[in-house]
Amino acid sequence: MNTNADDCGARSPAGAKVAGTASLFKKESKMAWCLLFLAGLFECGWAIGLKYTDGFTRPMPTVLTVISMVISIVLLGLAVKTLPIGTAYAVWTGIGTVGTVLLGIWLLGDPVTVARLGCIALIIAGIVGLKLTV
């Protein structure tokens, strides 16, 4: 079994290694991580947006929140075409959690405590750890 990192298993119909496949997979992976990060940001947007919809009774915040939900899910769906689903989902929810807590502190006056900041740091460490294992 060939474990060469440059050989991603892509072969021509004749069995010859296809040139540049490792580079292509790296680019796809980077793009998937960018899409996942954006999906996480849109998750923050819709989570905070829920507060402004006032129970979905305010039309404009409701529309913007629903649009953010759809964009977030679509970007996540695109990212999992390349990334493992468990890792992608955990990172997506982690970004959403950290971002929503920080935006809640900044925009909504949510309390800031050492315990909350410590928990945010643990989530960030988990996100980084998952990224490094893929």
Coordinates of N, CA and C in Angstrom, one line a residue:
M1 N 0.8 -1.2 0.0 CA 0.0 0.0 0.0 C 0.9 1.2 0.0
N2 N 0.6 2.1 -0.9 CA 1.4 3.4 -1.0 C 0.9 4.4 -0.1
T3 N 1.7 4.9 0.8 CA 1.3 5.9 1.8 C 1.9 7.3 1.5
N4 N 2.4 7.4 0.3 CA 3.0 8.7 -0.1 C 2.0 9.8 -0.1
A5 N 2.3 10.9 0.6 CA 1.3 12.0 0.7 C 1.0 12.6 -0.6
D6 N 1.9 12.5 -1.6 CA 1.6 13.1 -2.9 C 0.6 12.3 -3.7
D7 N 0.5 11.0 -3.4 CA -0.4 10.2 -4.1 C -1.8 10.1 -3.4
C8 N -2.7 10.9 -3.9 CA -4.0 10.9 -3.2 C -4.9 9.8 -3.8
G9 N -4.4 8.9 -4.5 CA -5.2 7.8 -5.1 C -5.8 8.1 -6.4
A10 N -5.6 9.3 -6.9 CA -6.2 9.6 -8.2 C -5.4 9.0 -9.3
R11 N -6.0 8.2 -10.2 CA -5.3 7.5 -11.3 C -6.1 7.8 -12.6
S12 N -5.4 7.7 -13.7 CA -6.0 7.8 -15.0 C -6.7 6.4 -15.2
P13 N -7.5 6.3 -16.2 CA -8.1 5.0 -16.6 C -7.0 3.9 -16.8
A14 N -5.9 4.3 -17.3 CA -4.8 3.4 -17.6 C -4.0 3.0 -16.3
G15 N -4.3 3.6 -15.2 CA -3.7 3.3 -13.9 C -2.5 4.2 -13.6
A16 N -2.2 5.2 -14.4 CA -1.1 6.1 -14.1 C -1.6 7.2 -13.2
K17 N -0.6 7.6 -12.3 CA -1.0 8.7 -11.3 C -1.3 9.9 -12.1
V18 N -2.4 10.6 -11.7 CA -2.7 11.9 -12.3 C -1.9 13.0 -11.7
A19 N -1.3 13.8 -12.5 CA -0.4 14.8 -12.0 C -1.2 15.9 -11.4
G20 N -0.7 16.4 -10.2 CA -1.3 17.5 -9.6 C -2.5 17.2 -8.7
T21 N -2.7 16.0 -8.4 CA -3.9 15.6 -7.6 C -3.8 16.1 -6.2
A22 N -2.5 15.9 -5.6 CA -2.3 16.3 -4.2 C -2.6 17.8 -4.1
S23 N -2.1 18.6 -5.0 CA -2.3 20.0 -5.0 C -3.8 20.4 -5.1
L24 N -4.5 19.7 -6.0 CA -5.9 19.9 -6.1 C -6.7 19.6 -4.8
F25 N -6.4 18.5 -4.2 CA -7.1 18.1 -2.9 C -6.7 19.1 -1.8
K26 N -5.5 19.7 -1.8 CA -5.2 20.7 -0.8 C -6.0 21.9 -1.0
K27 N -6.2 22.3 -2.3 CA -7.0 23.5 -2.6 C -8.4 23.3 -2.2
E28 N -8.9 22.1 -2.6 CA -10.3 21.8 -2.2 C -10.5 21.8 -0.7
S29 N -9.5 21.3 0.0 CA -9.6 21.3 1.5 C -9.6 22.7 2.1
K30 N -8.7 23.5 1.5 CA -8.6 24.9 2.0 C -10.0 25.6 1.7
M31 N -10.5 25.4 0.6 CA -11.8 26.0 0.2 C -12.9 25.5 1.1
A32 N -12.9 24.2 1.4 CA -13.9 23.7 2.3 C -13.8 24.3 3.7
W33 N -12.6 24.5 4.2 CA -12.4 25.1 5.5 C -12.9 26.6 5.5
C34 N -12.6 27.3 4.4 CA -13.1 28.7 4.3 C -14.7 28.7 4.3
L35 N -15.3 27.8 3.5 CA -16.7 27.7 3.5 C -17.3 27.4 4.8
L36 N -16.6 26.5 5.6 CA -17.1 26.1 6.9 C -17.0 27.3 7.8
F37 N -15.9 28.0 7.8 CA -15.8 29.2 8.6 C -16.9 30.2 8.3
L38 N -17.2 30.5 7.0 CA -18.3 31.4 6.7 C -19.6 30.8 7.2
A39 N -19.8 29.5 7.1 CA -21.0 28.9 7.6 C -21.2 29.2 9.0
G40 N -20.1 29.1 9.8 CA -20.1 29.4 11.2 C -20.5 30.8 11.5
L41 N -19.9 31.7 10.7 CA -20.3 33.1 10.9 C -21.8 33.4 10.6
F42 N -22.3 32.8 9.6 CA -23.7 32.9 9.3 C -24.6 32.3 10.4
E43 N -24.0 31.2 11.0 CA -24.8 30.6 12.1 C -24.9 31.6 13.3
C44 N -23.8 32.4 13.5 CA -23.8 33.4 14.6 C -24.9 34.5 14.2
G45 N -24.9 34.8 12.9 CA -25.9 35.8 12.4 C -27.3 35.4 12.7
W46 N -27.6 34.1 12.4 CA -29.0 33.8 12.6 C -29.3 33.5 14.1
A47 N -28.3 33.1 14.8 CA -28.6 32.9 16.3 C -28.9 34.2 17.0
I48 N -28.1 35.2 16.7 CA -28.3 36.6 17.2 C -29.6 37.2 16.6
G49 N -29.8 36.9 15.3 CA -31.0 37.4 14.7 C -32.3 37.0 15.3
L50 N -32.3 35.8 15.9 CA -33.5 35.3 16.6 C -33.9 36.2 17.7
K51 N -33.0 36.8 18.4 CA -33.3 37.8 19.4 C -34.0 39.0 18.9
Y52 N -33.6 39.4 17.7 CA -34.2 40.6 17.1 C -35.6 40.3 16.3
T53 N -35.9 39.1 16.1 CA -37.2 38.8 15.4 C -38.4 38.9 16.3
D54 N -38.1 39.0 17.6 CA -39.2 39.1 18.6 C -40.2 38.0 18.4
G55 N -39.8 36.8 18.4 CA -40.7 35.6 18.2 C -41.2 35.6 16.8
F56 N -40.4 36.0 15.8 CA -40.8 36.0 14.4 C -41.9 36.9 14.1
T57 N -42.1 38.0 14.9 CA -43.2 39.0 14.7 C -42.7 40.2 13.9
R58 N -41.4 40.4 13.8 CA -40.8 41.5 13.1 C -40.3 41.1 11.7
P59 N -40.9 41.5 10.7 CA -40.7 41.0 9.3 C -39.2 41.1 8.9
M60 N -38.6 42.3 8.9 CA -37.2 42.4 8.4 C -36.2 41.5 9.2
P61 N -36.2 41.6 10.5 CA -35.2 40.7 11.2 C -35.5 39.2 10.9
T62 N -36.8 38.9 10.8 CA -37.2 37.5 10.5 C -36.6 37.1 9.1
V63 N -36.8 37.9 8.1 CA -36.3 37.6 6.8 C -34.8 37.4 6.8
L64 N -34.1 38.4 7.4 CA -32.6 38.3 7.5 C -32.1 37.1 8.3
T65 N -32.8 36.7 9.3 CA -32.5 35.5 10.1 C -32.7 34.3 9.3
V66 N -33.8 34.2 8.6 CA -34.0 33.0 7.8 C -33.0 32.9 6.6
I67 N -32.7 34.0 6.0 CA -31.6 34.0 5.0 C -30.3 33.5 5.5
S68 N -29.9 34.0 6.7 CA -28.7 33.6 7.4 C -28.7 32.1 7.6
M69 N -29.9 31.6 8.1 CA -30.0 30.1 8.3 C -29.7 29.3 7.1
V70 N -30.4 29.7 6.0 CA -30.2 29.0 4.7 C -28.8 29.1 4.2
I71 N -28.2 30.3 4.2 CA -26.8 30.4 3.8 C -25.9 29.5 4.6
S72 N -26.1 29.5 5.9 CA -25.2 28.7 6.8 C -25.3 27.3 6.5
I73 N -26.5 26.7 6.3 CA -26.7 25.3 6.0 C -26.1 25.0 4.6
V74 N -26.3 25.8 3.7 CA -25.8 25.6 2.3 C -24.3 25.5 2.3
L75 N -23.7 26.5 3.0 CA -22.2 26.5 3.1 C -21.7 25.3 3.9
L76 N -22.4 24.9 4.9 CA -22.0 23.7 5.6 C -22.1 22.5 4.7
G77 N -23.2 22.4 3.9 CA -23.3 21.3 3.0 C -22.2 21.2 2.0
L78 N -21.8 22.4 1.5 CA -20.7 22.4 0.5 C -19.4 21.9 1.2
A79 N -19.2 22.4 2.4 CA -17.9 22.0 3.1 C -17.8 20.5 3.4
V80 N -19.0 19.9 3.7 CA -18.9 18.4 4.0 C -18.8 17.6 2.8
K81 N -18.8 18.2 1.6 CA -18.4 17.4 0.4 C -17.0 17.0 0.5
T82 N -16.1 17.8 1.2 CA -14.7 17.5 1.3 C -14.3 17.1 2.7
L83 N -14.8 17.7 3.7 CA -14.4 17.5 5.1 C -15.3 16.4 5.7
P84 N -14.7 15.7 6.7 CA -15.5 14.6 7.4 C -16.6 15.3 8.1
I85 N -17.8 14.7 8.1 CA -19.0 15.3 8.7 C -18.9 15.6 10.1
G86 N -18.3 14.6 10.9 CA -18.2 14.8 12.3 C -17.4 16.0 12.7
T87 N -16.2 16.2 12.0 CA -15.3 17.3 12.3 C -16.0 18.6 11.8
A88 N -16.6 18.6 10.6 CA -17.2 19.8 10.1 C -18.3 20.3 11.0
Y89 N -19.2 19.3 11.4 CA -20.3 19.7 12.2 C -19.9 20.3 13.6
A90 N -18.9 19.6 14.2 CA -18.4 20.1 15.5 C -17.7 21.5 15.3
V91 N -17.0 21.7 14.3 CA -16.3 23.0 14.1 C -17.4 24.1 13.8
W92 N -18.4 23.7 13.0 CA -19.5 24.7 12.6 C -20.2 25.1 13.9
T93 N -20.6 24.2 14.7 CA -21.3 24.5 15.9 C -20.4 25.2 16.9
G94 N -19.1 24.9 16.9 CA -18.2 25.6 17.8 C -18.0 27.0 17.4
I95 N -17.8 27.3 16.1 CA -17.7 28.7 15.7 C -19.0 29.4 16.0
G96 N -20.1 28.8 15.7 CA -21.4 29.4 16.1 C -21.6 29.7 17.5
T97 N -21.2 28.8 18.4 CA -21.3 29.0 19.8 C -20.4 30.1 20.3
V98 N -19.1 30.1 19.9 CA -18.2 31.1 20.4 C -18.6 32.5 19.8
G99 N -18.9 32.5 18.6 CA -19.3 33.8 18.0 C -20.6 34.3 18.6
T100 N -21.6 33.5 18.9 CA -22.8 33.9 19.4 C -22.6 34.4 20.9
V101 N -21.8 33.7 21.6 CA -21.5 34.2 23.0 C -20.9 35.5 23.0
L102 N -19.8 35.7 22.1 CA -19.1 37.0 22.1 C -20.0 38.1 21.6
L103 N -20.8 37.8 20.6 CA -21.8 38.8 20.1 C -22.8 39.2 21.1
G104 N -23.3 38.2 21.9 CA -24.2 38.4 23.0 C -23.6 39.3 24.0
I105 N -22.3 39.1 24.3 CA -21.6 40.0 25.3 C -21.5 41.4 24.7
W106 N -21.1 41.5 23.5 CA -20.9 42.8 22.8 C -22.2 43.6 22.5
L107 N -23.1 42.9 21.9 CA -24.3 43.6 21.5 C -25.5 43.6 22.5
L108 N -25.6 42.5 23.2 CA -26.8 42.4 24.1 C -26.5 42.5 25.6
G109 N -25.3 42.8 25.9 CA -25.0 43.0 27.3 C -25.0 41.7 28.2
D110 N -24.8 40.5 27.5 CA -24.7 39.3 28.3 C -23.5 39.4 29.2
P111 N -23.6 38.7 30.4 CA -22.6 38.8 31.4 C -21.2 38.2 30.9
V112 N -20.2 38.8 31.4 CA -18.8 38.3 31.2 C -18.3 37.8 32.5
T113 N -17.9 36.5 32.5 CA -17.3 36.0 33.7 C -16.1 35.2 33.3
V114 N -15.2 35.0 34.3 CA -14.0 34.2 34.0 C -14.4 32.8 33.5
A115 N -15.4 32.2 34.1 CA -15.8 30.9 33.7 C -16.3 30.8 32.3
R116 N -17.1 31.8 31.9 CA -17.6 31.9 30.5 C -16.4 32.0 29.5
L117 N -15.5 32.9 29.8 CA -14.3 33.1 29.0 C -13.4 31.8 28.9
G118 N -13.3 31.1 30.0 CA -12.6 29.9 30.1 C -13.2 28.8 29.2
C119 N -14.6 28.8 29.2 CA -15.3 27.8 28.4 C -15.1 28.1 26.9
I120 N -15.2 29.4 26.6 CA -14.9 29.8 25.2 C -13.6 29.4 24.7
A121 N -12.6 29.6 25.6 CA -11.2 29.2 25.3 C -11.1 27.7 25.0
L122 N -11.8 26.9 25.8 CA -11.9 25.4 25.6 C -12.5 25.0 24.3
I123 N -13.6 25.7 23.9 CA -14.2 25.5 22.6 C -13.2 25.8 21.5
I124 N -12.6 26.9 21.6 CA -11.6 27.3 20.6 C -10.5 26.3 20.5
A125 N -10.0 25.8 21.6 CA -9.0 24.8 21.6 C -9.5 23.5 20.9
G126 N -10.7 23.2 21.1 CA -11.3 22.0 20.5 C -11.4 22.2 19.0
I127 N -11.8 23.4 18.5 CA -11.9 23.7 17.1 C -10.5 23.6 16.4
V128 N -9.5 24.2 17.1 CA -8.2 24.1 16.5 C -7.7 22.7 16.5
G129 N -7.9 21.9 17.6 CA -7.5 20.5 17.6 C -8.2 19.7 16.5
L130 N -9.5 19.9 16.3 CA -10.1 19.2 15.2 C -9.6 19.6 13.8
K131 N -9.3 20.8 13.6 CA -8.7 21.3 12.4 C -7.4 20.6 12.1
L132 N -6.6 20.5 13.2 CA -5.2 19.9 13.0 C -5.3 18.4 12.8
T133 N -6.4 17.8 13.1 CA -6.4 16.3 12.9 C -6.9 15.9 11.6
V134 N -7.4 16.8 10.7 CA -7.9 16.4 9.4 C -6.8 16.6 8.4

